[in-house]
Coordinates of C-alpha atoms in Angstrom, one line a residue:
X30 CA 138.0 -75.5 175.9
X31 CA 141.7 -75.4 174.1
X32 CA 140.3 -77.9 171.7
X33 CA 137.1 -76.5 170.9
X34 CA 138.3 -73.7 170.2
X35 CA 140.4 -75.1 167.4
X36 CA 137.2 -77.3 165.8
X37 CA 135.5 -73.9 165.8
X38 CA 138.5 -72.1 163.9
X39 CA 138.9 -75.1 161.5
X40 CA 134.9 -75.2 161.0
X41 CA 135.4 -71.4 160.3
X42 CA 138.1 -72.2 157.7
X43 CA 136.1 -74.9 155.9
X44 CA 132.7 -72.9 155.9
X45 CA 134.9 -69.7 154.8
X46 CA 137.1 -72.2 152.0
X47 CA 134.5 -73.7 150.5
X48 CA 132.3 -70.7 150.3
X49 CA 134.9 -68.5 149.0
X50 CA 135.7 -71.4 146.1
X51 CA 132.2 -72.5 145.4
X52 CA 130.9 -69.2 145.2
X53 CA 133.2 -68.3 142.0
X54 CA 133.2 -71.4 140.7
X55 CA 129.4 -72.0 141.0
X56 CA 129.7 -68.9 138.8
X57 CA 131.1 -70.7 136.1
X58 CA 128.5 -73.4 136.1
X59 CA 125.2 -71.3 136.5
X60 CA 126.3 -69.4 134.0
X61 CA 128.4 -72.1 131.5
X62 CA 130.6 -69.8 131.0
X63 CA 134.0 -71.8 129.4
X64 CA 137.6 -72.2 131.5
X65 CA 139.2 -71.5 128.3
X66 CA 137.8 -67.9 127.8
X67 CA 139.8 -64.9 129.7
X68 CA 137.0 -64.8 132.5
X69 CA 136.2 -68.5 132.9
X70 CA 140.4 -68.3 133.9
X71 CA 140.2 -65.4 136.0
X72 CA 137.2 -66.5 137.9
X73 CA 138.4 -69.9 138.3
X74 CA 141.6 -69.4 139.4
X75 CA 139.8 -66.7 142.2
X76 CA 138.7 -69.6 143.5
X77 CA 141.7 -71.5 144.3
X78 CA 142.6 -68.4 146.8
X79 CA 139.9 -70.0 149.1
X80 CA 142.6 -72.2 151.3
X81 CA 145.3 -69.8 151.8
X82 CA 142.7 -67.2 152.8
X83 CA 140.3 -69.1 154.6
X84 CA 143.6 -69.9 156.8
X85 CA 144.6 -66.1 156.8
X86 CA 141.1 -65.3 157.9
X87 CA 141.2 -67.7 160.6
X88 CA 145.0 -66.9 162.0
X89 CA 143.4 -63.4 162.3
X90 CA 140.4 -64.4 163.9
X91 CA 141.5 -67.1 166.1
X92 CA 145.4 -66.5 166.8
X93 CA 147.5 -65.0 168.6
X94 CA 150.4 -62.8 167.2
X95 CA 153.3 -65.3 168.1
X96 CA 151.1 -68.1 166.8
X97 CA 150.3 -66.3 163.3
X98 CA 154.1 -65.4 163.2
X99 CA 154.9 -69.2 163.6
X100 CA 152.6 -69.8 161.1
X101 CA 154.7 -67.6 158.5
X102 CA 157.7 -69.3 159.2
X103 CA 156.2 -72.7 158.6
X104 CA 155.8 -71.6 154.8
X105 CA 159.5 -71.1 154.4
X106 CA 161.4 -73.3 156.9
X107 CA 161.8 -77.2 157.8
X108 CA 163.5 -78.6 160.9
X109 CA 166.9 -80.5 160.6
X110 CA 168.1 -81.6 157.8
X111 CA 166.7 -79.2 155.6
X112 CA 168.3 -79.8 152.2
X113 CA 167.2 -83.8 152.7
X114 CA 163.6 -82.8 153.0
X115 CA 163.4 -80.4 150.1
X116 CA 164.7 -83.2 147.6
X117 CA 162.3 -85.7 149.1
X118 CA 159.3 -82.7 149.0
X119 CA 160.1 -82.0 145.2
X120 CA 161.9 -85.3 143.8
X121 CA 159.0 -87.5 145.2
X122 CA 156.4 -87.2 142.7
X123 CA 158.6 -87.0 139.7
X124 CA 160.2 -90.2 140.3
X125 CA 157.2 -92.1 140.8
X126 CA 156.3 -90.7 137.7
X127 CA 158.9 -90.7 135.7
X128 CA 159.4 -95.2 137.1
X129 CA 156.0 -95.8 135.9
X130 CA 156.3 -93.9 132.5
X131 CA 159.9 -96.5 131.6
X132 CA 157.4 -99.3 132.8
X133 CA 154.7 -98.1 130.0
X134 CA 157.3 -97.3 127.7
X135 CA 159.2 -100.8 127.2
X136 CA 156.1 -102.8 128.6
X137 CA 152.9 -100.9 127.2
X138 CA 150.9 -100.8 124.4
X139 CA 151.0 -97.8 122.3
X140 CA 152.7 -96.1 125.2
X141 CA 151.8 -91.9 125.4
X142 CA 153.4 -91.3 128.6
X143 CA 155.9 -89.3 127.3
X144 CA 154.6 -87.7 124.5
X145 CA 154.0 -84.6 126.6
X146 CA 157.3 -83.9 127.3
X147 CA 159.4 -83.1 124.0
X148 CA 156.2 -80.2 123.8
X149 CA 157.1 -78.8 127.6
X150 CA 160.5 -79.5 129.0
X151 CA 161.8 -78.3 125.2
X152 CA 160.1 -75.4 124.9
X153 CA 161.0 -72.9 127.6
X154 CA 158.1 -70.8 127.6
X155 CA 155.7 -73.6 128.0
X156 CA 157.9 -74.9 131.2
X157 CA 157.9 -71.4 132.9
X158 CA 154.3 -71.7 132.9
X159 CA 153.6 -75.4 133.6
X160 CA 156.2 -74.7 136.3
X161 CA 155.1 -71.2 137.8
X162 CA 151.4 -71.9 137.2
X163 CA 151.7 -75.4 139.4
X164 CA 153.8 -73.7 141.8
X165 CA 151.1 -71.0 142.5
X166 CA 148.6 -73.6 142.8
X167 CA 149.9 -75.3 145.6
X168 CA 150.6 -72.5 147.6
X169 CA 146.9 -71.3 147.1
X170 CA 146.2 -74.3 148.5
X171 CA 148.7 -76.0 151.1
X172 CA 148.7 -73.0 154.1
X173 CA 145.3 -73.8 154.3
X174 CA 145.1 -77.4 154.0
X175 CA 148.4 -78.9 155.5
X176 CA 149.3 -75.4 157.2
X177 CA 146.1 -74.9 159.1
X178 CA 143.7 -77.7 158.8
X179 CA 145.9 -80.5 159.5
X180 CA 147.6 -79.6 162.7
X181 CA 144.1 -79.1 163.8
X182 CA 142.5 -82.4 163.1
X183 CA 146.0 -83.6 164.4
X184 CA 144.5 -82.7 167.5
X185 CA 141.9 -85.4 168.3
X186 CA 142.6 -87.9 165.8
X187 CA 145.6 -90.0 164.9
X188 CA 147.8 -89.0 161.4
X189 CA 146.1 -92.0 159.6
X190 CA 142.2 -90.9 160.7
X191 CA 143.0 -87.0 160.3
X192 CA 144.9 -88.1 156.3
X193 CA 141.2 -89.9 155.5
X194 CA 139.3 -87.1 156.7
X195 CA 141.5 -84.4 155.0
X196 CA 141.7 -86.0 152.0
X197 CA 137.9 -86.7 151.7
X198 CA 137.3 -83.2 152.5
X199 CA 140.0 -82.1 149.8
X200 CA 138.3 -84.2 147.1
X201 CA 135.4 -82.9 147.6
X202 CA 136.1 -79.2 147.6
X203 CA 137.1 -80.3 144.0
X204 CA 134.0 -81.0 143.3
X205 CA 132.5 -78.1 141.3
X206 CA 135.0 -78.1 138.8
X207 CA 134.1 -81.2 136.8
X208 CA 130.6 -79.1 135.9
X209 CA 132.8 -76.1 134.8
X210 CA 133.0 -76.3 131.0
X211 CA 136.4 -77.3 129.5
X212 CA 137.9 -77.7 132.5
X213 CA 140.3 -80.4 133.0
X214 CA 138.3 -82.2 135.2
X215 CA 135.3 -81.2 132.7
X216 CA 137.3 -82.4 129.7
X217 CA 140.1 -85.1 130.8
X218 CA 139.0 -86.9 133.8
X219 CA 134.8 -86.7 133.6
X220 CA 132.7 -86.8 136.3
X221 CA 132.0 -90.4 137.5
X222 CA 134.0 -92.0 135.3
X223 CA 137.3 -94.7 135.8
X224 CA 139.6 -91.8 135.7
X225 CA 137.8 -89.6 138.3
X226 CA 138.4 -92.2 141.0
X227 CA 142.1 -92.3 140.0
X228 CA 141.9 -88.7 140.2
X229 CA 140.4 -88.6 143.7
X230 CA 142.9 -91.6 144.5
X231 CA 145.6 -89.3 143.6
X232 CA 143.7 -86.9 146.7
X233 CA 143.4 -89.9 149.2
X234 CA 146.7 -91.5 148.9
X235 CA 149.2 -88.8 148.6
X236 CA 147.0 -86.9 151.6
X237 CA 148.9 -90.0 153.9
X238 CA 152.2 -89.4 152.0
X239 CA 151.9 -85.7 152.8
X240 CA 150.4 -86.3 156.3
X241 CA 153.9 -87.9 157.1
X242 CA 155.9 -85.5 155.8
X243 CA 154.3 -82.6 157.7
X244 CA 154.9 -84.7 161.0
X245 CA 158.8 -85.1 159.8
X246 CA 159.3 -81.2 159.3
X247 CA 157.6 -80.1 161.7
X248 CA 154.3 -79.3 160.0
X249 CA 156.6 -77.0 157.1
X250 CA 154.2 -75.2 155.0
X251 CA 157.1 -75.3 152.0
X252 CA 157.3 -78.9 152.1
X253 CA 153.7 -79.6 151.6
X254 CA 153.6 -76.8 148.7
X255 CA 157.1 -78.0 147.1
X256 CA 155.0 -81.9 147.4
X257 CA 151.9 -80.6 145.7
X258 CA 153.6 -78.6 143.3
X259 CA 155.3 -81.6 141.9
X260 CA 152.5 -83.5 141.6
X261 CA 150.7 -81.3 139.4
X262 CA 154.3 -81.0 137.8
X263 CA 154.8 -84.3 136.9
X264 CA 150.4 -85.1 136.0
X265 CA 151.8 -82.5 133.2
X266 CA 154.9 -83.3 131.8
X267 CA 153.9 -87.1 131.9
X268 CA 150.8 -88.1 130.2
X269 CA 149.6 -91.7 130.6
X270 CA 147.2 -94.3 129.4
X271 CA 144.3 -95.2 131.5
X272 CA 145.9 -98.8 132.6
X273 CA 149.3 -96.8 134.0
X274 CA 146.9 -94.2 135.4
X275 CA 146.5 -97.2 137.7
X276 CA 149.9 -98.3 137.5
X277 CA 151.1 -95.0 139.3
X278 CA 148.0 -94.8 141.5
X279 CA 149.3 -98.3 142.5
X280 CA 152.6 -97.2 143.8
X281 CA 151.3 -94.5 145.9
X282 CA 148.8 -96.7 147.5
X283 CA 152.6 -99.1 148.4
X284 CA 154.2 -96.2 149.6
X285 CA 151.3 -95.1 151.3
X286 CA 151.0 -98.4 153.5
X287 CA 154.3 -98.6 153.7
X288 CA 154.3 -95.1 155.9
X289 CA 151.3 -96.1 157.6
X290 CA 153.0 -99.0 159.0
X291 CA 156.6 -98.1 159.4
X292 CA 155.5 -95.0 161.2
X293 CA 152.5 -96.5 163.5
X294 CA 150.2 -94.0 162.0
X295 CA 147.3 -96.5 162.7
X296 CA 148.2 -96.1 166.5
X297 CA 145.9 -94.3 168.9
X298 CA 146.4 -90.8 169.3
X299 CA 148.2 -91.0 172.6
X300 CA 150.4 -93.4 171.5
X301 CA 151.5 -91.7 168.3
X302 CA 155.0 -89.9 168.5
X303 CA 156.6 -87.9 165.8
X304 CA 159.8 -88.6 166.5

């Protein structure tokens, strides 16, 4: 009864996510009306509220008091070794990044990956908003994805089965924003093309990375928005060809496999331990 109880609240939080998202977004479409004017912004950035209130709805609906005030704390604290986590939550991303970008730069051809950066990290205006803007985007996102959706799926399936079905269902509620003019996923990565399975890779793979680092901090909120937000971050400041696009995709996919076996997370759900 416990459990299904919980598949209820988490079909709740989908139906309510993706309705919320899709309905402002689908906006945009119907009407082609362009990211880059002051309402295509407005109503597209509505829509990325559609995690971290689909997951407010549900605490509300489905939660006890002492359960929604557990869930609070989860967006601000870790377990031991605190400052460890944060520097792995925030440092993660960048480095990846910034390891592939040296390999493009003394090994490619006609390397770009850093021809963002002199424009951003130089100009401080422009890095108070790559920063702030990212950082609000993955806390729109994260309570209700890692904070509420993931402990749920954690439930019945094993961290391995419950990253593939997260991250599938995260790609997907992505979806509508390729059809939204002048979008970046209208613009830069394309519907269908090479770029929007690197894209959507960038969805599957890290989903693990993020899976395992919710299990280490006791499913902490802040790390998985601190992760994100570095992601986004670093897909910024660092801007690469199509061929290192793979390159990076690449070295998630290691650590990714890496996780999944040093930590079992293949293993059967009652066999699985988090510690």
């Amino acid at each position: 009864m416990a459990f299904f109880k919980k598949s209820q609240s988490n079909l709740a939080f989908l139906g309510f996510t993706f309705g919320f998202s899709w309905f402002f977004w689908g906006v945009l479409i119907i009407f082609q009306i362009s990211y880059s004017t002051t309402i295509g912004f407005i109503l597209h950035s509505i829509g990325g509220f559609g995690p971290v209130l689909g997951a407010i709805y549900c605490l509300f609906m489905f939660e006890s008091k002492e359960m929604r005030q557990s869930f609070w704390k989860r967006c601000f604290l870790f377990r031991e070794k605190k400052w460890l986590w944060i520097a792995i939550s925030i440092l993660f991303n960048f480095l990846i990044s910034f390891f592939v970008a040296l390999i493009e730069f003394f090994f490619g051809t006609n390397s770009s990956s850093f021809s963002n950066l002199g424009a951003i990290v130089l100009l401080p205006s422009q890095l108070v908003f790559v920063l702030l803007f990212n950082f609000l985007a993955a806390t729109l996102e994260e309570p209700g994805w890692r904070g509420w959706a993931l402990p749920i799926i954690q439930k019945k399936y094993n961290p391995l089965s419950s990253s593939f079905i997260l991250g599938v269902i995260w790609a997907i509620w992505h979806f509508p924003l390729y059809f939204i003019p002048d979008s970046y996923q209208n613009t830069e990565v394309v519907f269908g093309s090479a770029l929007f399975w690197v894209f959507n890779g960038y969805i599957i793979f890290p989903t693990i990375i993020m899976t395992w680092l919710s299990n280490r901090t006791d499913q902490s909120i802040l790390s998985a928005i601190l992760f994100h937000w570095m992601i986004n971050v670093s897909g910024e400041i660092f801007n690469f060809s199509l061929d290192f696009e793979f390159v990076r995709l690449g070295v998630y996919v290691v650590f990714s496999i890496v996780l999944i076996w040093k930590d079992k997370m293949y293993l059967p759900l009652d066999q699985y331990s988090y510690d």
